[in-house]
PDB file of C-alpha atoms in Angstrom:
ATOM      1  CA  MET A  11      34.422 -27.454  -3.985  1.00 47.00           C
ATOM      2  CA  ASN A  12      32.296 -25.370  -1.649  1.00 51.00           C
ATOM      3  CA  ILE A  13      33.462 -21.767  -1.848  1.00 56.00           C
ATOM      4  CA  LEU A  14      31.602 -20.765   1.315  1.00 55.00           C
ATOM      5  CA  THR A  15      33.570 -23.051   3.620  1.00 53.00           C
ATOM      6  CA  ALA A  16      36.730 -20.973   3.929  1.00 48.00           C
ATOM      7  CA  SER A  17      34.781 -17.814   4.697  1.00 51.00           C
ATOM      8  CA  GLY A  18      33.585 -19.144   8.030  1.00 52.00           C
ATOM      9  CA  MET A  19      29.972 -18.908   6.917  1.00 61.00           C
ATOM     10  CA  ALA A  20      27.921 -21.598   8.614  1.00 60.00           C
ATOM     11  CA  THR A  21      26.603 -24.645   6.807  1.00 76.00           C
ATOM     12  CA  GLU A  22      23.151 -23.451   7.887  1.00 81.00           C
ATOM     13  CA  ILE A  23      23.475 -20.545   5.439  1.00 86.00           C
ATOM     14  CA  GLN A  24      23.996 -22.966   2.583  1.00 87.00           C
ATOM     15  CA  GLN A  25      21.090 -25.092   3.750  1.00 89.00           C
ATOM     16  CA  GLN A  26      18.902 -22.027   4.106  1.00 93.00           C
ATOM     17  CA  PHE A  27      19.731 -21.028   0.539  1.00 94.00           C
ATOM     18  CA  GLU A  28      18.815 -24.457  -0.846  1.00 93.00           C
ATOM     19  CA  GLU A  29      15.547 -24.489   1.075  1.00 95.00           C
ATOM     20  CA  SER A  30      14.684 -20.957  -0.038  1.00 96.00           C
ATOM     21  CA  LEU A  31      15.469 -21.903  -3.632  1.00 96.00           C
ATOM     22  CA  ARG A  32      13.240 -24.967  -3.385  1.00 95.00           C
ATOM     23  CA  GLN A  33      10.391 -22.964  -1.888  1.00 96.00           C
ATOM     24  CA  SER A  34      10.591 -20.341  -4.628  1.00 96.00           C
ATOM     25  CA  VAL A  35       9.066 -22.701  -7.201  1.00 95.00           C
ATOM     26  CA  THR A  36       6.205 -24.295  -5.274  1.00 95.00           C
ATOM     27  CA  GLU A  37       3.450 -21.954  -6.424  1.00 93.00           C
ATOM     28  CA  ASP A  38       1.498 -24.783  -8.024  1.00 93.00           C
ATOM     29  CA  GLU A  39       2.045 -28.439  -8.814  1.00 96.00           C
ATOM     30  CA  PHE A  40       3.187 -27.997 -12.407  1.00 95.00           C
ATOM     31  CA  ILE A  41       5.648 -25.237 -11.515  1.00 95.00           C
ATOM     32  CA  LYS A  42       7.040 -27.404  -8.731  1.00 95.00           C
ATOM     33  CA  GLU A  43       7.231 -30.498 -10.932  1.00 95.00           C
ATOM     34  CA  SER A  44       8.826 -28.728 -13.901  1.00 95.00           C
ATOM     35  CA  CYS A  45      11.181 -26.288 -12.174  1.00 94.00           C
ATOM     36  CA  THR A  46      12.557 -28.265  -9.220  1.00 93.00           C
ATOM     37  CA  PRO A  47      14.604 -30.717 -11.343  1.00 92.00           C
ATOM     38  CA  LEU A  48      16.085 -27.816 -13.335  1.00 92.00           C
ATOM     39  CA  MET A  49      17.750 -26.449 -10.215  1.00 90.00           C
ATOM     40  CA  GLN A  50      19.225 -29.697  -8.954  1.00 87.00           C
ATOM     41  CA  GLY A  51      23.002 -29.889  -9.197  1.00 80.00           C
ATOM     42  CA  GLY A  52      25.022 -27.003 -10.521  1.00 81.00           C
ATOM     43  CA  LYS A  53      27.832 -25.101  -8.863  1.00 84.00           C
ATOM     44  CA  ARG A  54      25.708 -22.333  -7.292  1.00 90.00           C
ATOM     45  CA  LEU A  55      28.627 -20.073  -8.197  1.00 91.00           C
ATOM     46  CA  ARG A  56      26.557 -16.944  -8.744  1.00 95.00           C
ATOM     47  CA  PRO A  57      24.558 -16.888  -5.487  1.00 95.00           C
ATOM     48  CA  MET A  58      27.575 -18.081  -3.514  1.00 93.00           C
ATOM     49  CA  LEU A  59      29.712 -15.236  -4.869  1.00 95.00           C
ATOM     50  CA  PHE A  60      26.953 -12.814  -3.927  1.00 96.00           C
ATOM     51  CA  LEU A  61      26.669 -14.252  -0.409  1.00 94.00           C
ATOM     52  CA  LEU A  62      30.428 -14.090   0.107  1.00 92.00           C
ATOM     53  CA  CYS A  63      30.650 -10.490  -1.044  1.00 94.00           C
ATOM     54  CA  ALA A  64      27.643  -9.573   1.103  1.00 93.00           C
ATOM     55  CA  ASN A  65      29.545 -11.091   4.030  1.00 89.00           C
ATOM     56  CA  TYR A  66      32.261  -8.452   3.583  1.00 85.00           C
ATOM     57  CA  GLY A  67      29.958  -6.150   5.551  1.00 80.00           C
ATOM     58  CA  LYS A  68      29.862  -5.889   9.330  1.00 80.00           C
ATOM     59  CA  ASN A  69      26.201  -6.779   9.765  1.00 78.00           C
ATOM     60  CA  PHE A  70      25.614  -9.801   7.542  1.00 85.00           C
ATOM     61  CA  SER A  71      21.958 -10.867   7.743  1.00 89.00           C
ATOM     62  CA  PRO A  72      20.874 -14.125   6.057  1.00 88.00           C
ATOM     63  CA  GLU A  73      17.255 -13.014   6.089  1.00 90.00           C
ATOM     64  CA  LYS A  74      18.123  -9.808   4.261  1.00 92.00           C
ATOM     65  CA  VAL A  75      20.314 -11.330   1.547  1.00 95.00           C
ATOM     66  CA  MET A  76      18.609 -14.665   0.855  1.00 96.00           C
ATOM     67  CA  PRO A  77      15.846 -13.460  -1.516  1.00 97.00           C
ATOM     68  CA  LEU A  78      18.424 -11.775  -3.748  1.00 98.00           C
ATOM     69  CA  ALA A  79      20.693 -14.855  -3.666  1.00 97.00           C
ATOM     70  CA  VAL A  80      17.751 -17.010  -4.780  1.00 97.00           C
ATOM     71  CA  ALA A  81      16.814 -14.479  -7.468  1.00 98.00           C
ATOM     72  CA  LEU A  82      20.306 -14.703  -8.972  1.00 98.00           C
ATOM     73  CA  GLU A  83      20.097 -18.494  -9.230  1.00 97.00           C
ATOM     74  CA  LEU A  84      16.609 -18.255 -10.749  1.00 97.00           C
ATOM     75  CA  ILE A  85      17.879 -15.835 -13.407  1.00 97.00           C
ATOM     76  CA  HIS A  86      20.748 -18.194 -14.187  1.00 96.00           C
ATOM     77  CA  THR A  87      18.391 -21.173 -14.422  1.00 96.00           C
ATOM     78  CA  ALA A  88      15.981 -19.244 -16.645  1.00 96.00           C
ATOM     79  CA  SER A  89      18.815 -18.382 -19.024  1.00 95.00           C
ATOM     80  CA  LEU A  90      19.809 -22.063 -19.209  1.00 94.00           C
ATOM     81  CA  VAL A  91      16.224 -23.090 -19.988  1.00 95.00           C
ATOM     82  CA  HIS A  92      16.143 -20.627 -22.878  1.00 94.00           C
ATOM     83  CA  ASP A  93      19.634 -21.686 -24.031  1.00 91.00           C
ATOM     84  CA  ASP A  94      18.479 -25.305 -24.165  1.00 91.00           C
ATOM     85  CA  ILE A  95      15.575 -24.304 -26.414  1.00 92.00           C
ATOM     86  CA  LEU A  96      17.855 -22.400 -28.782  1.00 88.00           C
ATOM     87  CA  ASP A  97      20.348 -25.285 -28.870  1.00 82.00           C
ATOM     88  CA  ASN A  98      17.638 -27.973 -28.916  1.00 84.00           C
ATOM     89  CA  SER A  99      19.514 -29.646 -26.063  1.00 84.00           C
ATOM     90  CA  LYS A 100      18.093 -32.882 -24.697  1.00 87.00           C
ATOM     91  CA  LYS A 101      20.027 -33.041 -21.418  1.00 83.00           C
ATOM     92  CA  ARG A 102      21.697 -30.697 -18.967  1.00 84.00           C
ATOM     93  CA  ARG A 103      23.516 -31.781 -15.800  1.00 79.00           C
ATOM     94  CA  GLY A 104      22.551 -35.322 -16.722  1.00 79.00           C
ATOM     95  CA  ILE A 105      18.778 -34.730 -16.659  1.00 86.00           C
ATOM     96  CA  GLU A 106      16.194 -34.100 -19.358  1.00 91.00           C
ATOM     97  CA  THR A 107      15.777 -30.444 -20.327  1.00 92.00           C
ATOM     98  CA  ALA A 108      12.453 -28.625 -20.119  1.00 94.00           C
ATOM     99  CA  ASN A 109      12.583 -28.283 -23.892  1.00 94.00           C
ATOM    100  CA  SER A 110      12.890 -32.029 -24.356  1.00 94.00           C
ATOM    101  CA  LYS A 111      10.308 -32.903 -21.716  1.00 93.00           C
ATOM    102  CA  TYR A 112       7.574 -30.342 -22.400  1.00 94.00           C
ATOM    103  CA  GLY A 113       8.339 -28.890 -25.824  1.00 95.00           C
ATOM    104  CA  ALA A 114       9.664 -25.466 -26.786  1.00 94.00           C
ATOM    105  CA  GLN A 115       6.453 -23.513 -26.192  1.00 95.00           C
ATOM    106  CA  VAL A 116       6.058 -24.596 -22.576  1.00 96.00           C
ATOM    107  CA  ALA A 117       9.811 -24.394 -21.945  1.00 95.00           C
ATOM    108  CA  VAL A 118       9.849 -20.730 -23.034  1.00 96.00           C
ATOM    109  CA  LEU A 119       7.105 -19.995 -20.516  1.00 97.00           C
ATOM    110  CA  ILE A 120       8.964 -21.891 -17.773  1.00 96.00           C
ATOM    111  CA  GLY A 121      12.023 -19.732 -18.403  1.00 96.00           C
ATOM    112  CA  ASP A 122       9.871 -16.603 -18.410  1.00 97.00           C
ATOM    113  CA  TYR A 123       8.285 -17.674 -15.122  1.00 97.00           C
ATOM    114  CA  LEU A 124      11.703 -18.058 -13.495  1.00 97.00           C
ATOM    115  CA  PHE A 125      12.747 -14.588 -14.648  1.00 96.00           C
ATOM    116  CA  ALA A 126       9.509 -13.106 -13.328  1.00 97.00           C
ATOM    117  CA  LYS A 127       9.810 -14.936 -10.012  1.00 97.00           C
ATOM    118  CA  ALA A 128      13.335 -13.601  -9.577  1.00 97.00           C
ATOM    119  CA  PHE A 129      12.202 -10.009  -9.987  1.00 96.00           C
ATOM    120  CA  GLN A 130       9.237 -10.607  -7.692  1.00 96.00           C
ATOM    121  CA  LEU A 131      11.625 -11.692  -4.929  1.00 97.00           C
ATOM    122  CA  VAL A 132      13.757  -8.607  -5.483  1.00 96.00           C
ATOM    123  CA  ALA A 133      10.743  -6.301  -5.413  1.00 95.00           C
ATOM    124  CA  GLU A 134       9.457  -7.892  -2.204  1.00 95.00           C
ATOM    125  CA  GLY A 135      12.928  -7.693  -0.661  1.00 93.00           C
ATOM    126  CA  GLY A 136      12.964  -3.901  -0.923  1.00 91.00           C
ATOM    127  CA  TYR A 137      16.557  -3.704  -2.139  1.00 92.00           C
ATOM    128  CA  GLY A 138      16.228  -0.325  -3.826  1.00 89.00           C
ATOM    129  CA  GLY A 139      16.565   1.114  -7.289  1.00 93.00           C
ATOM    130  CA  GLU A 140      20.282   0.457  -7.860  1.00 95.00           C
ATOM    131  CA  VAL A 141      19.859  -3.285  -7.294  1.00 96.00           C
ATOM    132  CA  LYS A 142      16.919  -3.432  -9.708  1.00 95.00           C
ATOM    133  CA  LEU A 143      18.891  -1.490 -12.328  1.00 97.00           C
ATOM    134  CA  ILE A 144      21.872  -3.851 -12.046  1.00 97.00           C
ATOM    135  CA  LEU A 145      19.620  -6.894 -12.446  1.00 97.00           C
ATOM    136  CA  SER A 146      17.799  -5.350 -15.406  1.00 96.00           C
ATOM    137  CA  ASN A 147      21.113  -4.617 -17.126  1.00 97.00           C
ATOM    138  CA  LEU A 148      22.272  -8.126 -16.315  1.00 97.00           C
ATOM    139  CA  VAL A 149      19.313  -9.760 -18.080  1.00 97.00           C
ATOM    140  CA  LYS A 150      19.580  -7.305 -20.965  1.00 97.00           C
ATOM    141  CA  ASN A 151      23.244  -8.181 -21.484  1.00 97.00           C
ATOM    142  CA  LEU A 152      22.527 -11.906 -21.262  1.00 95.00           C
ATOM    143  CA  CYS A 153      20.096 -11.429 -24.141  1.00 95.00           C
ATOM    144  CA  ARG A 154      22.565  -9.299 -26.097  1.00 96.00           C
ATOM    145  CA  GLY A 155      25.248 -11.948 -25.712  1.00 95.00           C
ATOM    146  CA  GLU A 156      22.906 -14.702 -26.827  1.00 94.00           C
ATOM    147  CA  ILE A 157      21.763 -12.688 -29.849  1.00 95.00           C
ATOM    148  CA  MET A 158      25.377 -11.979 -30.777  1.00 95.00           C
ATOM    149  CA  GLN A 159      26.198 -15.673 -30.500  1.00 94.00           C
ATOM    150  CA  ASP A 160      23.208 -16.846 -32.514  1.00 93.00           C
ATOM    151  CA  LEU A 161      23.871 -14.353 -35.308  1.00 94.00           C
ATOM    152  CA  SER A 162      27.435 -15.643 -35.652  1.00 94.00           C
ATOM    153  CA  LEU A 163      26.847 -19.402 -35.623  1.00 94.00           C
ATOM    154  CA  PHE A 164      29.229 -21.399 -37.844  1.00 95.00           C
ATOM    155  CA  ARG A 165      31.336 -18.272 -38.376  1.00 95.00           C
ATOM    156  CA  VAL A 166      34.819 -17.821 -36.936  1.00 96.00           C
ATOM    157  CA  PRO A 167      34.844 -14.772 -34.639  1.00 96.00           C
ATOM    158  CA  THR A 168      37.834 -12.572 -33.969  1.00 96.00           C
ATOM    159  CA  ILE A 169      39.289 -12.771 -30.467  1.00 97.00           C
ATOM    160  CA  SER A 170      37.761  -9.352 -29.804  1.00 97.00           C
ATOM    161  CA  GLU A 171      34.317 -10.597 -30.844  1.00 97.00           C
ATOM    162  CA  TYR A 172      34.764 -13.701 -28.718  1.00 97.00           C
ATOM    163  CA  TYR A 173      35.631 -11.619 -25.656  1.00 98.00           C
ATOM    164  CA  THR A 174      32.676  -9.299 -26.198  1.00 98.00           C
ATOM    165  CA  ARG A 175      30.371 -12.301 -26.316  1.00 97.00           C
ATOM    166  CA  ILE A 176      31.677 -14.022 -23.186  1.00 97.00           C
ATOM    167  CA  ASN A 177      31.711 -10.721 -21.343  1.00 97.00           C
ATOM    168  CA  LEU A 178      27.999 -10.236 -22.054  1.00 97.00           C
ATOM    169  CA  LYS A 179      27.003 -13.857 -21.411  1.00 94.00           C
ATOM    170  CA  THR A 180      29.136 -14.709 -18.391  1.00 96.00           C
ATOM    171  CA  ALA A 181      31.455 -12.026 -17.019  1.00 97.00           C
ATOM    172  CA  VAL A 182      28.745  -9.384 -16.553  1.00 98.00           C
ATOM    173  CA  PHE A 183      26.712 -11.903 -14.547  1.00 98.00           C
ATOM    174  CA  LEU A 184      29.503 -12.757 -12.107  1.00 98.00           C
ATOM    175  CA  SER A 185      30.509  -9.112 -11.874  1.00 98.00           C
ATOM    176  CA  SER A 186      26.916  -8.181 -11.038  1.00 98.00           C
ATOM    177  CA  CYS A 187      26.714 -10.843  -8.322  1.00 98.00           C
ATOM    178  CA  CYS A 188      29.811  -9.491  -6.621  1.00 97.00           C
ATOM    179  CA  LYS A 189      28.756  -5.860  -7.037  1.00 97.00           C
ATOM    180  CA  LEU A 190      25.331  -6.599  -5.564  1.00 97.00           C
ATOM    181  CA  GLY A 191      26.975  -8.286  -2.587  1.00 96.00           C
ATOM    182  CA  GLY A 192      29.055  -5.193  -1.960  1.00 95.00           C
ATOM    183  CA  ILE A 193      26.025  -2.918  -2.219  1.00 95.00           C
ATOM    184  CA  VAL A 194      23.937  -5.001   0.179  1.00 95.00           C
ATOM    185  CA  ALA A 195      26.932  -5.126   2.548  1.00 93.00           C
ATOM    186  CA  GLY A 196      27.073  -1.334   2.593  1.00 93.00           C
ATOM    187  CA  LEU A 197      30.681  -1.156   1.430  1.00 93.00           C
ATOM    188  CA  LYS A 198      32.467   1.932   0.187  1.00 94.00           C
ATOM    189  CA  ARG A 199      32.165   2.642  -3.533  1.00 95.00           C
ATOM    190  CA  GLU A 200      35.809   1.783  -4.254  1.00 95.00           C
ATOM    191  CA  GLU A 201      35.346  -1.564  -2.468  1.00 94.00           C
ATOM    192  CA  ILE A 202      32.194  -2.302  -4.475  1.00 96.00           C
ATOM    193  CA  ASP A 203      34.080  -1.444  -7.678  1.00 97.00           C
ATOM    194  CA  GLY A 204      36.892  -3.804  -6.643  1.00 96.00           C
ATOM    195  CA  LEU A 205      34.449  -6.665  -6.115  1.00 96.00           C
ATOM    196  CA  SER A 206      32.798  -5.895  -9.457  1.00 97.00           C
ATOM    197  CA  THR A 207      36.166  -6.006 -11.246  1.00 97.00           C
ATOM    198  CA  TYR A 208      36.997  -9.265  -9.455  1.00 97.00           C
ATOM    199  CA  GLY A 209      33.729 -10.797 -10.692  1.00 97.00           C
ATOM    200  CA  ASN A 210      34.280  -9.656 -14.259  1.00 98.00           C
ATOM    201  CA  SER A 211      37.782 -11.122 -14.448  1.00 98.00           C
ATOM    202  CA  LEU A 212      36.568 -14.307 -12.787  1.00 97.00           C
ATOM    203  CA  GLY A 213      33.763 -14.566 -15.331  1.00 97.00           C
ATOM    204  CA  LEU A 214      36.115 -14.266 -18.293  1.00 98.00           C
ATOM    205  CA  ALA A 215      38.326 -17.006 -16.867  1.00 97.00           C
ATOM    206  CA  PHE A 216      35.319 -19.176 -16.049  1.00 96.00           C
ATOM    207  CA  GLN A 217      33.999 -19.050 -19.614  1.00 96.00           C
ATOM    208  CA  ILE A 218      37.398 -19.686 -21.200  1.00 97.00           C
ATOM    209  CA  VAL A 219      37.837 -22.780 -19.028  1.00 95.00           C
ATOM    210  CA  ASP A 220      34.265 -23.841 -19.813  1.00 93.00           C
ATOM    211  CA  ASP A 221      35.024 -23.591 -23.529  1.00 95.00           C
ATOM    212  CA  LEU A 222      38.261 -25.511 -22.984  1.00 95.00           C
ATOM    213  CA  LEU A 223      36.408 -28.350 -21.247  1.00 94.00           C
ATOM    214  CA  ASP A 224      34.292 -28.824 -24.365  1.00 93.00           C
ATOM    215  CA  PHE A 225      37.450 -30.272 -25.938  1.00 95.00           C
ATOM    216  CA  PHE A 226      39.520 -31.531 -23.015  1.00 92.00           C
ATOM    217  CA  GLY A 227      36.924 -32.411 -20.375  1.00 82.00           C
ATOM    218  CA  ASP A 228      35.537 -35.701 -19.126  1.00 77.00           C
ATOM    219  CA  GLU A 229      32.225 -36.474 -20.847  1.00 68.00           C
ATOM    220  CA  LYS A 230      30.935 -38.439 -17.845  1.00 66.00           C
ATOM    221  CA  VAL A 231      31.698 -35.610 -15.438  1.00 63.00           C
ATOM    222  CA  ALA A 232      30.410 -32.867 -17.735  1.00 59.00           C
ATOM    223  CA  GLY A 233      27.250 -34.762 -18.668  1.00 58.00           C
ATOM    224  CA  LYS A 234      27.626 -33.873 -22.362  1.00 64.00           C
ATOM    225  CA  SER A 235      29.641 -34.960 -25.384  1.00 76.00           C
ATOM    226  CA  LEU A 236      32.917 -33.289 -26.328  1.00 87.00           C
ATOM    227  CA  GLY A 237      32.543 -30.836 -29.181  1.00 89.00           C
ATOM    228  CA  SER A 238      28.933 -30.001 -28.356  1.00 88.00           C
ATOM    229  CA  ASP A 239      29.556 -26.298 -29.011  1.00 91.00           C
ATOM    230  CA  LEU A 240      30.863 -27.080 -32.490  1.00 92.00           C
ATOM    231  CA  LYS A 241      27.784 -29.136 -33.273  1.00 89.00           C
ATOM    232  CA  SER A 242      25.680 -26.089 -32.348  1.00 89.00           C
ATOM    233  CA  GLY A 243      27.857 -23.802 -34.448  1.00 93.00           C
ATOM    234  CA  VAL A 244      29.410 -21.958 -31.498  1.00 95.00           C
ATOM    235  CA  ILE A 245      33.090 -21.328 -32.187  1.00 96.00           C
ATOM    236  CA  THR A 246      35.172 -20.619 -29.097  1.00 97.00           C
ATOM    237  CA  LEU A 247      38.725 -19.658 -28.125  1.00 98.00           C
ATOM    238  CA  PRO A 248      40.303 -23.152 -28.351  1.00 98.00           C
ATOM    239  CA  VAL A 249      39.129 -23.369 -31.968  1.00 98.00           C
ATOM    240  CA  ILE A 250      40.236 -19.826 -32.780  1.00 98.00           C
ATOM    241  CA  ARG A 251      43.689 -20.729 -31.492  1.00 98.00           C
ATOM    242  CA  ALA A 252      43.851 -24.068 -33.320  1.00 98.00           C
ATOM    243  CA  LEU A 253      42.860 -22.362 -36.569  1.00 97.00           C
ATOM    244  CA  LYS A 254      45.855 -20.075 -36.166  1.00 97.00           C
ATOM    245  CA  VAL A 255      48.533 -22.655 -35.329  1.00 97.00           C
ATOM    246  CA  SER A 256      47.430 -26.082 -36.587  1.00 97.00           C
ATOM    247  CA  ARG A 257      48.786 -27.608 -39.786  1.00 96.00           C
ATOM    248  CA  GLU A 258      45.273 -28.932 -40.298  1.00 97.00           C
ATOM    249  CA  SER A 259      43.607 -25.540 -39.920  1.00 96.00           C
ATOM    250  CA  GLY A 260      42.085 -25.768 -43.399  1.00 96.00           C
ATOM    251  CA  ILE A 261      40.362 -29.056 -42.561  1.00 96.00           C
ATOM    252  CA  LEU A 262      39.201 -27.675 -39.224  1.00 97.00           C
ATOM    253  CA  ARG A 263      37.789 -24.521 -40.818  1.00 97.00           C
ATOM    254  CA  GLU A 264      35.914 -26.531 -43.416  1.00 96.00           C
ATOM    255  CA  ILE A 265      34.312 -28.703 -40.724  1.00 95.00           C
ATOM    256  CA  ILE A 266      33.286 -25.984 -38.274  1.00 95.00           C
ATOM    257  CA  THR A 267      31.759 -23.630 -40.838  1.00 94.00           C
ATOM    258  CA  ARG A 268      29.545 -26.362 -42.273  1.00 90.00           C
ATOM    259  CA  ARG A 269      26.014 -26.216 -40.894  1.00 87.00           C
ATOM    260  CA  MET A 270      25.517 -29.972 -40.956  1.00 88.00           C
ATOM    261  CA  ILE A 271      28.294 -31.713 -39.020  1.00 90.00           C
ATOM    262  CA  ASN A 272      28.225 -35.455 -38.399  1.00 92.00           C
ATOM    263  CA  ARG A 273      29.726 -37.286 -35.449  1.00 92.00           C
ATOM    264  CA  ASP A 274      32.904 -38.312 -37.257  1.00 94.00           C
ATOM    265  CA  GLU A 275      33.564 -34.720 -38.297  1.00 95.00           C
ATOM    266  CA  ILE A 276      33.060 -33.539 -34.718  1.00 94.00           C
ATOM    267  CA  HIS A 277      35.587 -36.135 -33.548  1.00 95.00           C
ATOM    268  CA  SER A 278      38.046 -34.929 -36.212  1.00 96.00           C
ATOM    269  CA  ALA A 279      37.636 -31.309 -35.175  1.00 96.00           C
ATOM    270  CA  VAL A 280      38.091 -32.176 -31.494  1.00 96.00           C
ATOM    271  CA  ARG A 281      41.240 -34.144 -32.359  1.00 96.00           C
ATOM    272  CA  ILE A 282      42.752 -31.212 -34.282  1.00 97.00           C
ATOM    273  CA  VAL A 283      42.086 -28.839 -31.388  1.00 97.00           C
ATOM    274  CA  ARG A 284      43.474 -31.307 -28.841  1.00 96.00           C
ATOM    275  CA  ILE A 285      46.797 -31.837 -30.650  1.00 96.00           C
ATOM    276  CA  SER A 286      47.350 -28.082 -31.040  1.00 97.00           C
ATOM    277  CA  ASP A 287      48.602 -25.825 -28.248  1.00 97.00           C
ATOM    278  CA  ALA A 288      45.043 -24.599 -27.558  1.00 97.00           C
ATOM    279  CA  PHE A 289      44.978 -26.083 -24.060  1.00 96.00           C
ATOM    280  CA  ASN A 290      48.070 -24.271 -22.806  1.00 96.00           C
ATOM    281  CA  TYR A 291      47.148 -21.099 -24.658  1.00 97.00           C
ATOM    282  CA  CYS A 292      43.668 -20.919 -23.118  1.00 97.00           C
ATOM    283  CA  ARG A 293      44.855 -21.897 -19.651  1.00 95.00           C
ATOM    284  CA  LEU A 294      47.426 -19.080 -19.726  1.00 96.00           C
ATOM    285  CA  ARG A 295      44.739 -16.573 -20.698  1.00 97.00           C
ATOM    286  CA  ALA A 296      42.399 -17.845 -17.978  1.00 96.00           C
ATOM    287  CA  THR A 297      45.189 -17.699 -15.396  1.00 95.00           C
ATOM    288  CA  ALA A 298      45.957 -14.098 -16.357  1.00 97.00           C
ATOM    289  CA  HIS A 299      42.317 -13.163 -15.747  1.00 97.00           C
ATOM    290  CA  ILE A 300      42.406 -14.943 -12.377  1.00 96.00           C
ATOM    291  CA  GLU A 301      45.457 -12.942 -11.344  1.00 96.00           C
ATOM    292  CA  SER A 302      43.621  -9.775 -12.347  1.00 96.00           C
ATOM    293  CA  ALA A 303      40.682 -10.910 -10.217  1.00 96.00           C
ATOM    294  CA  ARG A 304      42.898 -11.511  -7.188  1.00 94.00           C
ATOM    295  CA  ILE A 305      44.510  -8.081  -7.178  1.00 94.00           C
ATOM    296  CA  SER A 306      41.092  -6.406  -7.451  1.00 95.00           C
ATOM    297  CA  LEU A 307      39.802  -7.756  -4.126  1.00 93.00           C
ATOM    298  CA  PRO A 308      39.332  -5.212  -1.313  1.00 87.00           C
ATOM    299  CA  GLN A 309      41.835  -5.704   1.514  1.00 82.00           C
ATOM    300  CA  ILE A 310      39.261  -6.336   4.230  1.00 74.00           C
ATOM    301  CA  LYS A 311      37.834  -9.323   6.110  1.00 70.00           C
ATOM    302  CA  ASN A 312      40.518 -11.909   5.444  1.00 74.00           C
ATOM    303  CA  SER A 313      38.276 -14.979   5.756  1.00 81.00           C
ATOM    304  CA  VAL A 314      35.996 -13.815   2.944  1.00 85.00           C
ATOM    305  CA  LYS A 315      38.939 -12.661   0.841  1.00 87.00           C
ATOM    306  CA  LEU A 316      40.479 -16.129   1.227  1.00 87.00           C
ATOM    307  CA  ALA A 317      37.267 -17.800   0.083  1.00 87.00           C
ATOM    308  CA  LEU A 318      37.065 -15.560  -2.989  1.00 91.00           C
ATOM    309  CA  GLU A 319      40.695 -16.335  -3.798  1.00 90.00           C
ATOM    310  CA  GLN A 320      39.907 -20.048  -3.509  1.00 88.00           C
ATOM    311  CA  ALA A 321      36.897 -19.554  -5.783  1.00 88.00           C
ATOM    312  CA  ALA A 322      39.278 -18.050  -8.338  1.00 89.00           C
ATOM    313  CA  ASP A 323      41.601 -21.061  -8.049  1.00 87.00           C
ATOM    314  CA  PHE A 324      38.639 -23.424  -8.465  1.00 85.00           C
ATOM    315  CA  VAL A 325      37.650 -21.777 -11.745  1.00 85.00           C
ATOM    316  CA  VAL A 326      40.964 -22.705 -13.382  1.00 83.00           C
ATOM    317  CA  VAL A 327      41.356 -26.273 -12.049  1.00 82.00           C
ATOM    318  CA  ARG A 328      37.719 -27.481 -12.266  1.00 78.00           C
ATOM    319  CA  ASN A 329      36.855 -30.411 -14.507  1.00 71.00           C
ATOM    320  CA  ALA A 330      33.171 -29.673 -15.139  1.00 68.00           C
TER     321      ALA A 330
END
């Protein structure tokens, strides 16, 4: 799905974004060679949300907004590079990770470079202090969420702890993208707050569905094996629910809290989650967040509002 289409934004804007993104990592041959593959594929959800919200304003200027859109995707990519190091992941989006290809030491520096490049673009774009503060808080909260997750590996979190984690790792990011769009568009403060709330609710739903797909998704479409979070020790909402309702909750708990889990045990854990009501339970929670997102949207510029509503629908029905 392309969430820009319904807004009436021209295909040229999308093409301009992709070209700007490509050009952002051509500083030298190694940077180009190592970073370009990392940004191939992906949903582009974060920069597209920003561009849509920026288009709420009367004087949308691609030249003005593009550096910030690229910066958001670079920050997202940098966080994935660092995640892959922490998880020792070999593939992402069907391609070899920087960690696998170059080793952890170089991969850390690649991620750091992408973060630095993002903030360079923002500084050169002259967006002002509020934008820089939002981005700084965004990266800070990404780190807080990752620290929280890594300190709780192979431990069953409460639902409250789970929500705190996904808020820091995902919802704050999408909320920031939408808020930044509203700021660049010059909207009223209550409209900016509405877009920010929309992004936060969308982010919660997005992460819940993402966690659901780790048990109910298509491995070929997702590009990773089912139960990959469990193997890494990350316990998510579908598991929390299955532990509460499954007759085999004792077996499931024993598997997921063990630091060395083999393939057969992963398959057993996935099976227990799949035969519980975790799917319907998580989908209902995600849908509730989507409804909250919808009612938060400012009542202006119907074409953009329609595209953001369609983006919300996409989050719940996606399969990867």
